[in-house]
mmCIF file of C-alpha atoms and ligand atoms in Angstrom:
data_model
loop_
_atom_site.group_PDB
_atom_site.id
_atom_site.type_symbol
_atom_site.label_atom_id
_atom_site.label_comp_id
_atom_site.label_asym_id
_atom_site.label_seq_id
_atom_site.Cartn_x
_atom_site.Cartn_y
_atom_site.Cartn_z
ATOM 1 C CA UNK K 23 5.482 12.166 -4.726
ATOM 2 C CA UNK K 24 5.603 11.699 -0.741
ATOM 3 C CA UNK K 25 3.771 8.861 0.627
ATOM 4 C CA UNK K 26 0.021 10.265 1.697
ATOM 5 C CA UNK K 27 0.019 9.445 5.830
ATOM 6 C CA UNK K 28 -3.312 7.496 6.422
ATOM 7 C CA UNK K 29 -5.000 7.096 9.918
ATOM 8 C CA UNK K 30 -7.339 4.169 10.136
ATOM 9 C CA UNK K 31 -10.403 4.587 12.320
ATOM 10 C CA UNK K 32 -11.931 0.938 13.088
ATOM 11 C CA UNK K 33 -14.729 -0.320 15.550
ATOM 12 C CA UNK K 34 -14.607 -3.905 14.742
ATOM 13 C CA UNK K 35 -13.388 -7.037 12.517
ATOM 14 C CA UNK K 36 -11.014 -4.976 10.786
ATOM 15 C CA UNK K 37 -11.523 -6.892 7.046
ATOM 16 C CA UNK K 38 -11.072 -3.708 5.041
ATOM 17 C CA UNK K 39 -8.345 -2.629 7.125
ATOM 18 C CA UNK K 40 -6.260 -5.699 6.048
ATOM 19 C CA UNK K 41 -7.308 -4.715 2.352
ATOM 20 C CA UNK K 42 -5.433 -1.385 2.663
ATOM 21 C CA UNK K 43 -2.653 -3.149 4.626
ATOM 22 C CA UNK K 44 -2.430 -5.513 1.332
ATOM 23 C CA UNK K 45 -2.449 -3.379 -0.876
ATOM 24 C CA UNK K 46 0.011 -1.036 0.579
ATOM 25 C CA UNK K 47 2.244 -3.790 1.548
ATOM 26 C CA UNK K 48 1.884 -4.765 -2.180
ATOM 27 C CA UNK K 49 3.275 -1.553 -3.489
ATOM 28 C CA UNK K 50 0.050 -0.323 -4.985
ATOM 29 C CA UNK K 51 -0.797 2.558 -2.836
ATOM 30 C CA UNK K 52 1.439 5.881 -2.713
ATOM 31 C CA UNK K 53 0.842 5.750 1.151
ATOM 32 C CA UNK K 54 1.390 4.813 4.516
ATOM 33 C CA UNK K 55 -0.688 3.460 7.176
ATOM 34 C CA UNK K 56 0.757 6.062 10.457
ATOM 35 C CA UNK K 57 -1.413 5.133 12.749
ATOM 36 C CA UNK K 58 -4.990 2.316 13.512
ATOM 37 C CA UNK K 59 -7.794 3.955 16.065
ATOM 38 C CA UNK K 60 -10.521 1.281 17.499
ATOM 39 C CA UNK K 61 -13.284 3.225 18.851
ATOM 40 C CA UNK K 62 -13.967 -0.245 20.888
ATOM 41 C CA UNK K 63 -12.138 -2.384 23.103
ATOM 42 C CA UNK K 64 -10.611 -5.793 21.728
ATOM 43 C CA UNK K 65 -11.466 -4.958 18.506
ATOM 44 C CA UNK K 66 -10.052 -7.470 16.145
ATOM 45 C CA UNK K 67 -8.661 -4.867 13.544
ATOM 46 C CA UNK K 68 -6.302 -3.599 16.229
ATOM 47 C CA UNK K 69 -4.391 -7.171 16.107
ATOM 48 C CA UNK K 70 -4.327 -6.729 12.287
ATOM 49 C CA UNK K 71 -2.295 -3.762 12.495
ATOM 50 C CA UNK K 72 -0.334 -4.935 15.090
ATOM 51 C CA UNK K 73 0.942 -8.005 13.470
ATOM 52 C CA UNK K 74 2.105 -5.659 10.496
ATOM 53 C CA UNK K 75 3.913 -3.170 12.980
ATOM 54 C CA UNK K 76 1.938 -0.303 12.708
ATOM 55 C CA UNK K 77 0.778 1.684 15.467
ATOM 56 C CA UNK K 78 -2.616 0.896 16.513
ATOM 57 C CA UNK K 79 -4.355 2.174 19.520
ATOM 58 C CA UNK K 80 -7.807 2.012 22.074
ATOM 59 C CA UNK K 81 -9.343 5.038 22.134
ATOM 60 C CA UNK K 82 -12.556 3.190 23.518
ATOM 61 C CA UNK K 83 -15.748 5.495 23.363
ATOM 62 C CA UNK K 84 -17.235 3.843 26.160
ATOM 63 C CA UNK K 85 -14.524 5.987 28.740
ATOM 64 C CA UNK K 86 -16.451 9.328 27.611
ATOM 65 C CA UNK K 87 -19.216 10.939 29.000
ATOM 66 C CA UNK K 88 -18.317 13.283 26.485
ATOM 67 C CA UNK K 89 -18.824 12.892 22.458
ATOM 68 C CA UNK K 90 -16.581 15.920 21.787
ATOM 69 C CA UNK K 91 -13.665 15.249 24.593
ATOM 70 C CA UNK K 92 -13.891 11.675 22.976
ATOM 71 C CA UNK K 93 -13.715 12.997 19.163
ATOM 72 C CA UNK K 94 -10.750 15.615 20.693
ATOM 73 C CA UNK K 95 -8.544 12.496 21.618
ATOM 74 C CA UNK K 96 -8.876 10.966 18.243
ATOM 75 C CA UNK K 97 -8.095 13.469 16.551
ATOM 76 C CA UNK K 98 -4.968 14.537 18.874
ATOM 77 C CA UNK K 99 -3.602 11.083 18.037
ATOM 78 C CA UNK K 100 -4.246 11.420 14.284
ATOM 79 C CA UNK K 101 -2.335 14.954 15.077
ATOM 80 C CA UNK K 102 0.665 13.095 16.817
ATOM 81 C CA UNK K 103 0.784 10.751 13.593
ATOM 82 C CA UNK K 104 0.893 13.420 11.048
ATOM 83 C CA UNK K 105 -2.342 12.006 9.215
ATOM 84 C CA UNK K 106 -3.458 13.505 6.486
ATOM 85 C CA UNK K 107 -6.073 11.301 4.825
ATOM 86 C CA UNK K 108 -8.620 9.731 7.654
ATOM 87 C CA UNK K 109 -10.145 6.256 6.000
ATOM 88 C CA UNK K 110 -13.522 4.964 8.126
ATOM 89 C CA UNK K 111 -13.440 0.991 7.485
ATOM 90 C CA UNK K 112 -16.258 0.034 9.656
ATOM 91 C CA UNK K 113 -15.716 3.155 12.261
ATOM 92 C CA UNK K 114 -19.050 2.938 13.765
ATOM 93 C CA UNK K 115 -19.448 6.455 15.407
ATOM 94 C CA UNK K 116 -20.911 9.682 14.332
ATOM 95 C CA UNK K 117 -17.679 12.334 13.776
ATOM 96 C CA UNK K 118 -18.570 15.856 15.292
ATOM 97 C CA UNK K 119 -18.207 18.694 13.298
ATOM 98 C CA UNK K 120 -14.961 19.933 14.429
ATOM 99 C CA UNK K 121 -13.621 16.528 12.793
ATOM 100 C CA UNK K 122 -15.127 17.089 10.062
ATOM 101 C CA UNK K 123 -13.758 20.611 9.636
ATOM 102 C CA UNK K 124 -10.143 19.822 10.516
ATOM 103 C CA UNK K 125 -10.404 16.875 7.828
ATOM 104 C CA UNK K 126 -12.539 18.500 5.259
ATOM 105 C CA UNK K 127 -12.468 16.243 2.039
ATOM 106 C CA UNK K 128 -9.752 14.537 3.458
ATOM 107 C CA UNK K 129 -11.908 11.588 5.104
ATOM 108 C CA UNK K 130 -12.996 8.361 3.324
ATOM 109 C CA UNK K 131 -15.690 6.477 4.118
ATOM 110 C CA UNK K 132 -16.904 2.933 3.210
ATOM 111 C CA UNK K 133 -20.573 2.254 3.255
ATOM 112 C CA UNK K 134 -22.069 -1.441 2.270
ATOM 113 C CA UNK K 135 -25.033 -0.174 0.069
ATOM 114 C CA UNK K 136 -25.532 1.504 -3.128
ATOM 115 C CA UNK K 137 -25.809 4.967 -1.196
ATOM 116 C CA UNK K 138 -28.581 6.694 -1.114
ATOM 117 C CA UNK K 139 -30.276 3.307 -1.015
ATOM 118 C CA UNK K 140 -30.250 1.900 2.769
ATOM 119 C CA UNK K 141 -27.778 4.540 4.632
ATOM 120 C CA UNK K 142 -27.792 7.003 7.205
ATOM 121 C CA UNK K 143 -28.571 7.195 10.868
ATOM 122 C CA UNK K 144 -29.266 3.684 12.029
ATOM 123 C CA UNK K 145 -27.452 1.608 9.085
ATOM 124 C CA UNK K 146 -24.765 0.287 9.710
ATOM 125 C CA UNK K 147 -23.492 -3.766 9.607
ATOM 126 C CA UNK K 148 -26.215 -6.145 9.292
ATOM 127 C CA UNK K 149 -28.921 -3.970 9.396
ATOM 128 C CA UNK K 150 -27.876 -2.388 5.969
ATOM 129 C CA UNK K 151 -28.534 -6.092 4.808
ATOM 130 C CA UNK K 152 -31.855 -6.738 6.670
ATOM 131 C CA UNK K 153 -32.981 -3.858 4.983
ATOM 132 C CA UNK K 154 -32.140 -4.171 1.890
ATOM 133 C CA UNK K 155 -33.466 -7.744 1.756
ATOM 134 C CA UNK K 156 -36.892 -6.802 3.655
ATOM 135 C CA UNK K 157 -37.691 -4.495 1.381
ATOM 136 C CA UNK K 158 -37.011 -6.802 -1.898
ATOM 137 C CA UNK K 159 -34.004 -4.939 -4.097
ATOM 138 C CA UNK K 160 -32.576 -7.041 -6.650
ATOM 139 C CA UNK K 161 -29.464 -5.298 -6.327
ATOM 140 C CA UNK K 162 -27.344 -3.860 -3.784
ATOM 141 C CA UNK K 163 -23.573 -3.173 -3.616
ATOM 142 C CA UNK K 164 -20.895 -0.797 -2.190
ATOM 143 C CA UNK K 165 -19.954 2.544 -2.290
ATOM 144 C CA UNK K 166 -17.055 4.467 -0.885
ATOM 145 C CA UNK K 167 -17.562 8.275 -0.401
ATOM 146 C CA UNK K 168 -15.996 11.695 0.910
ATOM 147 C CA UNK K 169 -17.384 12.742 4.609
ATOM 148 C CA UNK K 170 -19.476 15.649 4.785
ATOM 149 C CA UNK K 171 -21.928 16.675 8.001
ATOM 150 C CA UNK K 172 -24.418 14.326 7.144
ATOM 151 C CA UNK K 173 -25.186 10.659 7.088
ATOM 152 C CA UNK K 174 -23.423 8.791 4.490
ATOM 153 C CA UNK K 175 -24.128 12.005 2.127
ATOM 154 C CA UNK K 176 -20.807 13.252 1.275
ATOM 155 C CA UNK K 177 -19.740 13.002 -2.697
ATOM 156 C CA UNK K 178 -19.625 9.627 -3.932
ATOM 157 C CA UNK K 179 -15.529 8.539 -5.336
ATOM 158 C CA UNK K 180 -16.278 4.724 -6.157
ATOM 159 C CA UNK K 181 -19.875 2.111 -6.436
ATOM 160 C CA UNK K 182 -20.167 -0.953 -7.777
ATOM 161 C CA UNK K 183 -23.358 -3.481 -7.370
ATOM 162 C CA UNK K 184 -23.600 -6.893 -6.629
ATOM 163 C CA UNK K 185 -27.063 -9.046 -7.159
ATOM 164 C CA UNK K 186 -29.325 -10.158 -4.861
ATOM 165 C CA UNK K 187 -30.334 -13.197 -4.978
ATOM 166 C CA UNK K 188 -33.656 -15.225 -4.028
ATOM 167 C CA UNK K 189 -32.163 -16.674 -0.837
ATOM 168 C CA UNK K 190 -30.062 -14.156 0.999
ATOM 169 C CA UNK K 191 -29.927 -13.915 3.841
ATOM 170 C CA UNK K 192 -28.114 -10.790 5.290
ATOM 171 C CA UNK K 193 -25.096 -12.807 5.910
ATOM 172 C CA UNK K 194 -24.723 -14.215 2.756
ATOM 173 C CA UNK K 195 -25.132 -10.801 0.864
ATOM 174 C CA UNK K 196 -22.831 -8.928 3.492
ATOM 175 C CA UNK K 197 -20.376 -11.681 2.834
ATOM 176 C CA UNK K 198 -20.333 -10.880 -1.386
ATOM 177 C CA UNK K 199 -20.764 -6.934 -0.651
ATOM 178 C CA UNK K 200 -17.704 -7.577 1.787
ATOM 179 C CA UNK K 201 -15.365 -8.936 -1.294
ATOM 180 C CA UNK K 202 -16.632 -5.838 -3.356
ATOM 181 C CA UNK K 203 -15.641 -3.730 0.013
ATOM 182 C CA UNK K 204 -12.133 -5.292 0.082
ATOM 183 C CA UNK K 205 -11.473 -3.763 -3.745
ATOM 184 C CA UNK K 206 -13.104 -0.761 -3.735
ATOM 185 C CA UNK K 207 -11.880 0.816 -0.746
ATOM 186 C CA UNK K 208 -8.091 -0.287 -1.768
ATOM 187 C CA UNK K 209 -9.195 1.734 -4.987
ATOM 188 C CA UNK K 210 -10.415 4.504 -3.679
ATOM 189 C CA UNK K 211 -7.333 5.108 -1.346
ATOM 190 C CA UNK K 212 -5.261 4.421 -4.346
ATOM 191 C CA UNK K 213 -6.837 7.746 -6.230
ATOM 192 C CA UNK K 214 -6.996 9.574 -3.357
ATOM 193 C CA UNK K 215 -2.969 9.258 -2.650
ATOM 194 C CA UNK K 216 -2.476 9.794 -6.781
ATOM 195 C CA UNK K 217 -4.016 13.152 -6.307
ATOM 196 C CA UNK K 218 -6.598 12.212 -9.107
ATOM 197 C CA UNK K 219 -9.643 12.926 -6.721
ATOM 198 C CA UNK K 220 -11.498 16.285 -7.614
ATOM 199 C CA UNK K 221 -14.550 17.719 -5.817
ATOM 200 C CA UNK K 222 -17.172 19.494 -7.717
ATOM 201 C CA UNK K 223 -20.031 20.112 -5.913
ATOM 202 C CA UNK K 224 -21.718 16.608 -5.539
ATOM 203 C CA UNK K 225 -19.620 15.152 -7.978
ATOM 204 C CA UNK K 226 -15.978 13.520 -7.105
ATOM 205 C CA UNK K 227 -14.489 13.735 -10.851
ATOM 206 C CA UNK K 228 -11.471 10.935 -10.963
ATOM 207 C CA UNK K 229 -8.764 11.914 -13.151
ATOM 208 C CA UNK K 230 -7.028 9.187 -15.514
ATOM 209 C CA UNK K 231 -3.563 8.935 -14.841
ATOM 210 C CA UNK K 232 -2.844 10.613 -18.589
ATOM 211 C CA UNK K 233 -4.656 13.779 -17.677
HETATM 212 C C1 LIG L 424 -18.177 -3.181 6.413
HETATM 213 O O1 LIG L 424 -19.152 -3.910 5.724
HETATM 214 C C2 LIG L 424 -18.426 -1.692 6.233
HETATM 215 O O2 LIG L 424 -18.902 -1.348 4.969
HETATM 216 C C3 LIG L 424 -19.466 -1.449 7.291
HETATM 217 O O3 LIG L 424 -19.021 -2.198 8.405
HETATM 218 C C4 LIG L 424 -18.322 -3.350 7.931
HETATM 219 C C5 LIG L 424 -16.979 -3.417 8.626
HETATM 220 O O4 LIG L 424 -16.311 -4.591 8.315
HETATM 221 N N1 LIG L 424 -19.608 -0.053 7.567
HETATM 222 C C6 LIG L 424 -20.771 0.526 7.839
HETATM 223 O O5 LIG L 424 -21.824 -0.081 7.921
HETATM 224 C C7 LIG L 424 -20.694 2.032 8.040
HETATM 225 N N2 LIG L 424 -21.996 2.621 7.998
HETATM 226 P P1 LIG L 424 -14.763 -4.768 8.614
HETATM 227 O O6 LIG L 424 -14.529 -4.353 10.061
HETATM 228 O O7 LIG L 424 -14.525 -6.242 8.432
HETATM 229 O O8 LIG L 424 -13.995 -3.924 7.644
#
């Protein structure tokens, strides 16, 4: 089976980024990270991939007046790189729909709640956290899911929960979500580039490697 060519999008830190970069490095992932896209300037992530040697590039949203020219240059340099699976680790902008279509069930994203708890427009980092904790959940987690049109609504491939406890604060909860993050997304990836990922409907049914 050919190695699965994965494009990276990143806004930030870049933690889940050097999962996949571990895990591929590690020979556990039938694929191949082509090419790293910060949507920010000096984003940290972008000196991850560098220091591996793969190609890892600005594309830094604050240069666009406009969202779709701006989505349009993305996804010409995922074009130029041959991707065929798009992971979000932390990509903090809205795709447009034309992404969406090119990439149809072919884009991962990771999302630091149990989803539909605390997601959607507006949650993203530390707010996720914040809001969780403010509103008193004894448990929160991870999950990593398919992109659709909506908000952190696509079909669901991976969750797994982690307990809150009585003095969180969001850091401290974002940091044990975070280790969760650094598995599951590796995981998910993993299935993906097996071809053991199946869409029906809502449902994302994961095939075991006997079937
Ligand atoms: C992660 O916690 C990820 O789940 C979250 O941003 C963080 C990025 O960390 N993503 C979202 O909130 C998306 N809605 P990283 O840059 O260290 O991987």
């Amino acid at each position: 089976m050919p190695k699965v060519k994965i494009g990276v999008l990143i806004s930030g830190s870049g933690t889940n980024l050097q999962a996949l970069i571990d895990n591929i490095e590690k020979g556990l992932i039938n694929g191949e990270i082509s090419i790293v896209i910060s949507d920010k300037k000096d984003a940290f992530g972008i000196q991850r991939a560098k220091k591996h040697g793969i190609n890892a590039v600005e594309i830094d949203k604050k240069n666009f007046a406009d969202k779709n020219i701006f989505m349009k240059a993305i996804m010409d340099e995922l074009e130029k790189h041959h991707v065929e699976l798009v992971v979000l680790a932390g990509f903090l902008s809205i795709l447009s729909e034309d992404f969406i279509e090119k990439f149809r069930n072919r884009i991962i994203n990771i999302h630091p709640s149990l989803i539909p708890a605390f997601c959607g427009k507006g949650y993203y980092g530390q707010r996720v956290h914040k809001a969780a904790l403010d509103y008193g959940v004894k448990v929160s987690g991870a999950t990593v899911h398919f992109v659709d049109e909506g908000a952190d609504t696509g079909p669901i491939i991976l969750q797994e929960a982690v307990k809150v406890e009585d003095d969180d604060t969001p850091e401290s909860l974002a940091a044990r979500i975070l280790k969760v993050e650094h598995k599951l997304l590796p995981q998910a990836v993993k299935l993906y580039c097996e071809g053991r990922l199946t869409i029906e409907g809502r449902k994302v049914i994961i095939r075991t490697q006997n079937d």
